[in-house]
PDB file of C-alpha atoms in Angstrom:
ATOM      1  CA  MET A   1       0.000   0.000   0.000  1.00 51.00           C
ATOM      2  CA  SER A   2       1.590   3.321  -0.986  1.00 56.00           C
ATOM      3  CA  LEU A   3       0.857   6.139   1.426  1.00 55.00           C
ATOM      4  CA  ASP A   4       0.530   9.775   0.420  1.00 58.00           C
ATOM      5  CA  LYS A   5       3.267  11.728   2.253  1.00 62.00           C
ATOM      6  CA  ASP A   6       0.967  14.739   2.896  1.00 64.00           C
ATOM      7  CA  LEU A   7      -1.698  12.658   4.650  1.00 73.00           C
ATOM      8  CA  HIS A   8      -1.497  11.113   8.092  1.00 81.00           C
ATOM      9  CA  TYR A   9      -2.699   7.563   8.662  1.00 85.00           C
ATOM     10  CA  ARG A  10      -3.521   5.583  11.737  1.00 88.00           C
ATOM     11  CA  GLU A  11      -3.805   1.830  12.144  1.00 89.00           C
ATOM     12  CA  ILE A  12      -6.889   0.706  14.047  1.00 90.00           C
ATOM     13  CA  TYR A  13      -7.740  -2.779  15.218  1.00 88.00           C
ATOM     14  CA  THR A  14     -11.457  -3.429  15.112  1.00 91.00           C
ATOM     15  CA  LYS A  15     -13.857  -6.347  15.062  1.00 93.00           C
ATOM     16  CA  ALA A  16     -15.349  -6.928  11.648  1.00 91.00           C
ATOM     17  CA  VAL A  17     -16.946  -9.649   9.536  1.00 93.00           C
ATOM     18  CA  CYS A  18     -13.842 -11.346   8.184  1.00 91.00           C
ATOM     19  CA  GLY A  19     -15.472 -14.413   6.634  1.00 93.00           C
ATOM     20  CA  LYS A  20     -18.794 -15.476   5.116  1.00 96.00           C
ATOM     21  CA  GLY A  21     -20.139 -18.647   3.604  1.00 96.00           C
ATOM     22  CA  ARG A  22     -23.352 -20.442   2.636  1.00 97.00           C
ATOM     23  CA  LYS A  23     -24.120 -24.061   1.897  1.00 97.00           C
ATOM     24  CA  PHE A  24     -27.222 -25.865   0.628  1.00 98.00           C
ATOM     25  CA  SER A  25     -27.229 -29.641   0.964  1.00 97.00           C
ATOM     26  CA  GLN A  26     -29.392 -32.707   0.532  1.00 97.00           C
ATOM     27  CA  VAL A  27     -28.809 -35.713   2.758  1.00 97.00           C
ATOM     28  CA  THR A  28     -30.465 -39.087   3.161  1.00 97.00           C
ATOM     29  CA  ASN A  29     -31.391 -40.525   6.548  1.00 97.00           C
ATOM     30  CA  THR A  30     -32.722 -44.017   7.221  1.00 96.00           C
ATOM     31  CA  VAL A  31     -35.184 -44.705  10.033  1.00 97.00           C
ATOM     32  CA  THR A  32     -36.120 -48.250  11.018  1.00 96.00           C
ATOM     33  CA  PRO A  33     -39.523 -48.327  12.750  1.00 97.00           C
ATOM     34  CA  PRO A  34     -40.461 -51.117  15.199  1.00 96.00           C
ATOM     35  CA  HIS A  35     -42.881 -52.590  12.589  1.00 96.00           C
ATOM     36  CA  ALA A  36     -42.301 -53.062   8.854  1.00 96.00           C
ATOM     37  CA  PRO A  37     -44.137 -50.144   7.205  1.00 97.00           C
ATOM     38  CA  THR A  38     -46.875 -50.705   4.628  1.00 97.00           C
ATOM     39  CA  SER A  39     -47.192 -47.023   3.685  1.00 97.00           C
ATOM     40  CA  ILE A  40     -45.864 -43.622   4.768  1.00 97.00           C
ATOM     41  CA  LEU A  41     -48.588 -41.277   6.031  1.00 97.00           C
ATOM     42  CA  GLY A  42     -46.327 -38.348   6.916  1.00 96.00           C
ATOM     43  CA  ALA A  43     -42.762 -37.353   7.754  1.00 97.00           C
ATOM     44  CA  TRP A  44     -41.686 -34.294   9.744  1.00 97.00           C
ATOM     45  CA  ILE A  45     -38.427 -32.885  10.991  1.00 98.00           C
ATOM     46  CA  ILE A  46     -38.567 -30.950  14.258  1.00 97.00           C
ATOM     47  CA  ASN A  47     -36.293 -29.683  17.037  1.00 98.00           C
ATOM     48  CA  ASN A  48     -33.362 -28.605  14.880  1.00 98.00           C
ATOM     49  CA  GLN A  49     -30.604 -27.425  17.224  1.00 98.00           C
ATOM     50  CA  TYR A  50     -27.107 -26.470  16.122  1.00 98.00           C
ATOM     51  CA  ASP A  51     -23.968 -24.567  16.956  1.00 98.00           C
ATOM     52  CA  ALA A  52     -21.098 -23.212  14.862  1.00 97.00           C
ATOM     53  CA  VAL A  53     -17.452 -24.217  15.368  1.00 96.00           C
ATOM     54  CA  LYS A  54     -14.429 -22.797  13.528  1.00 93.00           C
ATOM     55  CA  SER A  55     -12.398 -25.476  11.790  1.00 91.00           C
ATOM     56  CA  GLY A  56      -9.458 -24.171   9.768  1.00 85.00           C
ATOM     57  CA  ASP A  57     -10.684 -21.990   6.903  1.00 84.00           C
ATOM     58  CA  GLN A  58     -14.256 -23.233   7.245  1.00 92.00           C
ATOM     59  CA  VAL A  59     -17.078 -23.361   9.783  1.00 96.00           C
ATOM     60  CA  GLU A  60     -18.677 -26.587  10.927  1.00 97.00           C
ATOM     61  CA  VAL A  61     -22.359 -26.523  11.820  1.00 98.00           C
ATOM     62  CA  VAL A  62     -22.819 -29.254  14.430  1.00 98.00           C
ATOM     63  CA  GLY A  63     -26.372 -30.193  15.331  1.00 98.00           C
ATOM     64  CA  THR A  64     -29.258 -32.587  15.792  1.00 98.00           C
ATOM     65  CA  TYR A  65     -32.868 -32.855  14.668  1.00 98.00           C
ATOM     66  CA  ASP A  66     -35.721 -35.278  15.278  1.00 98.00           C
ATOM     67  CA  ILE A  67     -37.420 -37.190  12.469  1.00 98.00           C
ATOM     68  CA  ASN A  68     -41.015 -38.261  13.108  1.00 98.00           C
ATOM     69  CA  ILE A  69     -42.556 -40.723  10.647  1.00 97.00           C
ATOM     70  CA  TRP A  70     -46.242 -41.545  10.743  1.00 98.00           C
ATOM     71  CA  TYR A  71     -46.702 -44.880   8.995  1.00 97.00           C
ATOM     72  CA  SER A  72     -49.152 -47.757   8.620  1.00 97.00           C
ATOM     73  CA  TYR A  73     -48.275 -51.434   9.082  1.00 97.00           C
ATOM     74  CA  ASP A  74     -49.971 -54.871   9.136  1.00 96.00           C
ATOM     75  CA  LYS A  75     -51.350 -54.307   5.614  1.00 95.00           C
ATOM     76  CA  ASN A  76     -52.646 -50.782   6.445  1.00 96.00           C
ATOM     77  CA  THR A  77     -54.645 -51.927   9.502  1.00 96.00           C
ATOM     78  CA  LYS A  78     -52.583 -50.127  12.195  1.00 97.00           C
ATOM     79  CA  THR A  79     -50.568 -46.919  12.481  1.00 97.00           C
ATOM     80  CA  ASP A  80     -47.663 -45.748  14.575  1.00 97.00           C
ATOM     81  CA  VAL A  81     -45.127 -42.921  14.757  1.00 97.00           C
ATOM     82  CA  ALA A  82     -41.423 -43.736  14.610  1.00 97.00           C
ATOM     83  CA  LYS A  83     -39.091 -41.143  16.145  1.00 97.00           C
ATOM     84  CA  GLU A  84     -35.350 -40.867  15.724  1.00 97.00           C
ATOM     85  CA  THR A  85     -32.791 -38.177  16.587  1.00 98.00           C
ATOM     86  CA  ILE A  86     -30.223 -37.540  13.857  1.00 97.00           C
ATOM     87  CA  SER A  87     -26.821 -35.929  14.502  1.00 98.00           C
ATOM     88  CA  TYR A  88     -25.058 -34.029  11.726  1.00 97.00           C
ATOM     89  CA  VAL A  89     -21.953 -32.000  10.937  1.00 97.00           C
ATOM     90  CA  GLU A  90     -22.155 -29.648   7.944  1.00 97.00           C
ATOM     91  CA  ALA A  91     -18.808 -28.171   6.807  1.00 97.00           C
ATOM     92  CA  VAL A  92     -19.420 -24.725   5.294  1.00 97.00           C
ATOM     93  CA  GLY A  93     -16.561 -23.214   3.312  1.00 94.00           C
ATOM     94  CA  LEU A  94     -15.934 -19.479   3.535  1.00 93.00           C
ATOM     95  CA  SER A  95     -16.444 -17.921   0.117  1.00 91.00           C
ATOM     96  CA  TYR A  96     -15.097 -14.659   1.539  1.00 88.00           C
ATOM     97  CA  LEU A  97     -12.153 -14.702   3.965  1.00 87.00           C
ATOM     98  CA  ASP A  98      -9.989 -11.787   5.081  1.00 86.00           C
ATOM     99  CA  LYS A  99      -6.584 -13.455   5.514  1.00 84.00           C
ATOM    100  CA  LYS A 100      -5.320 -10.524   7.619  1.00 83.00           C
ATOM    101  CA  HIS A 101      -7.636 -11.176  10.570  1.00 85.00           C
ATOM    102  CA  ARG A 102      -6.314 -12.273  13.958  1.00 86.00           C
ATOM    103  CA  PRO A 103      -7.241 -15.977  14.123  1.00 82.00           C
ATOM    104  CA  SER A 104      -7.076 -16.068  17.921  1.00 86.00           C
ATOM    105  CA  THR A 105      -9.980 -13.569  18.099  1.00 89.00           C
ATOM    106  CA  ALA A 106     -12.287 -15.352  15.630  1.00 90.00           C
ATOM    107  CA  GLU A 107     -15.901 -16.014  16.637  1.00 94.00           C
ATOM    108  CA  VAL A 108     -18.278 -17.877  14.335  1.00 96.00           C
ATOM    109  CA  THR A 109     -22.060 -17.927  14.027  1.00 97.00           C
ATOM    110  CA  ALA A 110     -24.481 -19.908  11.895  1.00 97.00           C
ATOM    111  CA  ALA A 111     -28.073 -19.339  10.822  1.00 97.00           C
ATOM    112  CA  ALA A 112     -30.381 -21.816   9.119  1.00 97.00           C
ATOM    113  CA  THR A 113     -31.650 -20.078   5.986  1.00 97.00           C
ATOM    114  CA  GLN A 114     -33.636 -23.265   5.301  1.00 96.00           C
ATOM    115  CA  GLU A 115     -34.440 -25.432   8.308  1.00 97.00           C
ATOM    116  CA  PRO A 116     -33.982 -29.178   7.687  1.00 97.00           C
ATOM    117  CA  ASN A 117     -37.054 -30.278   5.762  1.00 97.00           C
ATOM    118  CA  CYS A 118     -38.244 -33.668   4.540  1.00 97.00           C
ATOM    119  CA  VAL A 119     -38.695 -33.519   0.761  1.00 97.00           C
ATOM    120  CA  GLU A 120     -39.255 -37.248   0.193  1.00 97.00           C
ATOM    121  CA  ALA A 121     -40.019 -40.305   2.323  1.00 97.00           C
ATOM    122  CA  SER A 122     -40.101 -43.812   0.860  1.00 97.00           C
ATOM    123  CA  ILE A 123     -40.017 -47.387   2.060  1.00 97.00           C
ATOM    124  CA  SER A 124     -36.662 -49.077   1.470  1.00 96.00           C
ATOM    125  CA  SER A 125     -36.336 -51.949  -1.007  1.00 96.00           C
ATOM    126  CA  SER A 126     -35.960 -54.377   1.918  1.00 95.00           C
ATOM    127  CA  GLY A 127     -39.324 -53.134   3.259  1.00 94.00           C
ATOM    128  CA  ASP A 128     -38.218 -52.738   6.882  1.00 95.00           C
ATOM    129  CA  SER A 129     -37.080 -49.085   6.979  1.00 96.00           C
ATOM    130  CA  VAL A 130     -37.952 -45.622   5.687  1.00 97.00           C
ATOM    131  CA  ILE A 131     -35.541 -43.526   3.610  1.00 98.00           C
ATOM    132  CA  ILE A 132     -35.883 -39.781   4.211  1.00 97.00           C
ATOM    133  CA  ARG A 133     -34.392 -37.173   1.854  1.00 98.00           C
ATOM    134  CA  VAL A 134     -33.672 -33.938   3.732  1.00 98.00           C
ATOM    135  CA  GLU A 135     -32.786 -30.470   2.414  1.00 98.00           C
ATOM    136  CA  ARG A 136     -31.115 -27.817   4.554  1.00 97.00           C
ATOM    137  CA  GLU A 137     -29.150 -24.611   4.102  1.00 98.00           C
ATOM    138  CA  PHE A 138     -26.918 -22.641   6.452  1.00 98.00           C
ATOM    139  CA  LYS A 139     -25.101 -19.342   6.236  1.00 97.00           C
ATOM    140  CA  VAL A 140     -22.123 -18.655   8.470  1.00 97.00           C
ATOM    141  CA  GLU A 141     -20.102 -15.618   9.496  1.00 96.00           C
ATOM    142  CA  MET A 142     -16.731 -15.243  11.139  1.00 94.00           C
ATOM    143  CA  ILE A 143     -16.112 -12.103  13.169  1.00 93.00           C
ATOM    144  CA  ALA A 144     -12.536 -11.324  14.195  1.00 91.00           C
ATOM    145  CA  GLU A 145     -10.146  -8.498  14.906  1.00 92.00           C
ATOM    146  CA  THR A 146      -8.552  -7.019  11.830  1.00 90.00           C
ATOM    147  CA  LYS A 147      -6.418  -3.978  11.083  1.00 87.00           C
ATOM    148  CA  ILE A 148      -7.768  -1.050   9.094  1.00 87.00           C
ATOM    149  CA  TRP A 149      -6.073   2.179   8.031  1.00 87.00           C
ATOM    150  CA  VAL A 150      -7.808   5.521   8.420  1.00 87.00           C
ATOM    151  CA  VAL A 151      -6.824   8.981   7.236  1.00 87.00           C
ATOM    152  CA  VAL A 152      -6.265  11.407  10.107  1.00 84.00           C
ATOM    153  CA  ASN A 153      -6.678  15.173   9.763  1.00 77.00           C
ATOM    154  CA  PRO A 154      -3.397  16.515  11.214  1.00 72.00           C
ATOM    155  CA  HIS A 155      -5.109  19.793  12.130  1.00 70.00           C
ATOM    156  CA  GLY A 156      -7.900  18.163  14.118  1.00 69.00           C
ATOM    157  CA  SER A 157     -11.522  19.039  13.767  1.00 67.00           C
ATOM    158  CA  ASP A 158     -12.586  22.408  15.103  1.00 61.00           C
ATOM    159  CA  ASP A 159     -16.057  22.161  13.578  1.00 58.00           C
ATOM    160  CA  PHE A 160     -17.643  20.826  16.759  1.00 54.00           C
ATOM    161  CA  ASP A 161     -15.453  22.657  19.253  1.00 54.00           C
ATOM    162  CA  ASP A 162     -16.794  26.099  18.300  1.00 52.00           C
ATOM    163  CA  LYS A 163     -20.452  25.143  18.245  1.00 54.00           C
ATOM    164  CA  SER A 164     -22.365  24.179  21.306  1.00 55.00           C
ATOM    165  CA  VAL A 165     -25.077  21.727  20.367  1.00 54.00           C
ATOM    166  CA  ASP A 166     -27.594  20.993  23.085  1.00 57.00           C
ATOM    167  CA  PHE A 167     -30.261  18.527  22.083  1.00 53.00           C
ATOM    168  CA  ASP A 168     -32.105  19.074  25.368  1.00 57.00           C
ATOM    169  CA  ASP A 169     -33.235  22.516  24.134  1.00 56.00           C
ATOM    170  CA  ALA A 170     -35.729  21.002  21.672  1.00 56.00           C
ATOM    171  CA  GLU A 171     -39.297  22.086  22.332  1.00 59.00           C
ATOM    172  CA  ASP A 172     -42.063  19.504  22.397  1.00 57.00           C
ATOM    173  CA  GLY A 173     -43.799  21.452  19.634  1.00 57.00           C
ATOM    174  CA  ASP A 174     -40.830  20.868  17.298  1.00 56.00           C
ATOM    175  CA  PHE A 175     -42.181  17.403  16.522  1.00 55.00           C
ATOM    176  CA  GLU A 176     -45.827  18.314  15.775  1.00 58.00           C
ATOM    177  CA  ASP A 177     -45.211  18.504  12.027  1.00 57.00           C
ATOM    178  CA  LEU A 178     -43.821  14.952  11.765  1.00 54.00           C
ATOM    179  CA  ASP A 179     -45.803  12.558   9.575  1.00 56.00           C
ATOM    180  CA  PRO A 180     -46.469   9.386  11.639  1.00 56.00           C
ATOM    181  CA  ASP A 181     -47.039   7.349   8.452  1.00 55.00           C
ATOM    182  CA  PHE A 182     -43.436   8.048   7.517  1.00 52.00           C
ATOM    183  CA  LEU A 183     -42.172   5.989  10.470  1.00 50.00           C
ATOM    184  CA  ASP A 184     -40.987   2.432   9.939  1.00 49.00           C
ATOM    185  CA  ASP A 185     -43.538  -0.247  10.889  1.00 48.00           C
ATOM    186  CA  ASP A 186     -41.008  -1.802  13.274  1.00 47.00           C
ATOM    187  CA  LEU A 187     -41.108   1.348  15.406  1.00 47.00           C
ATOM    188  CA  ASN A 188     -44.890   1.328  15.884  1.00 42.00           C
TER     189      ASN A 188
END
């Protein structure tokens, strides 16, 4: 980086987003109910819980979810619900990574942009288990300390020193002309 000799610079360490990534995946899980299924009446995924862990230049999303399968058996004369907890590790590569961050300060987070969802449930060819196809998507961020350069005015800033700004002097009537419909819905 070439620096202009007439300008003054300062190095500042700050926390910033130093890495981002996103990953969509499809996985197959097999659940073996206590009875051989005749037909699948429904399949749901609930209780998705996960955490993010830094692993080299990627983030691992480590979690679990429960699969509930409502099925019939005994030639469609009885029904039951099979439940199974599935553990998973999803490695998400960082498509953006600032190599100049301080690795010892890195913190990672993950968010499910698509919660695990059953897109297909079918009885296996052996007839004793159910094959579940699951889609899920996560985005991850890595926040860490990094160094930035800022330009410093060598003469300081007298703009605010000469002017006394007191926001407590505002009269209640100063806000009568505000249009309430202009406010963001989140503020109402």
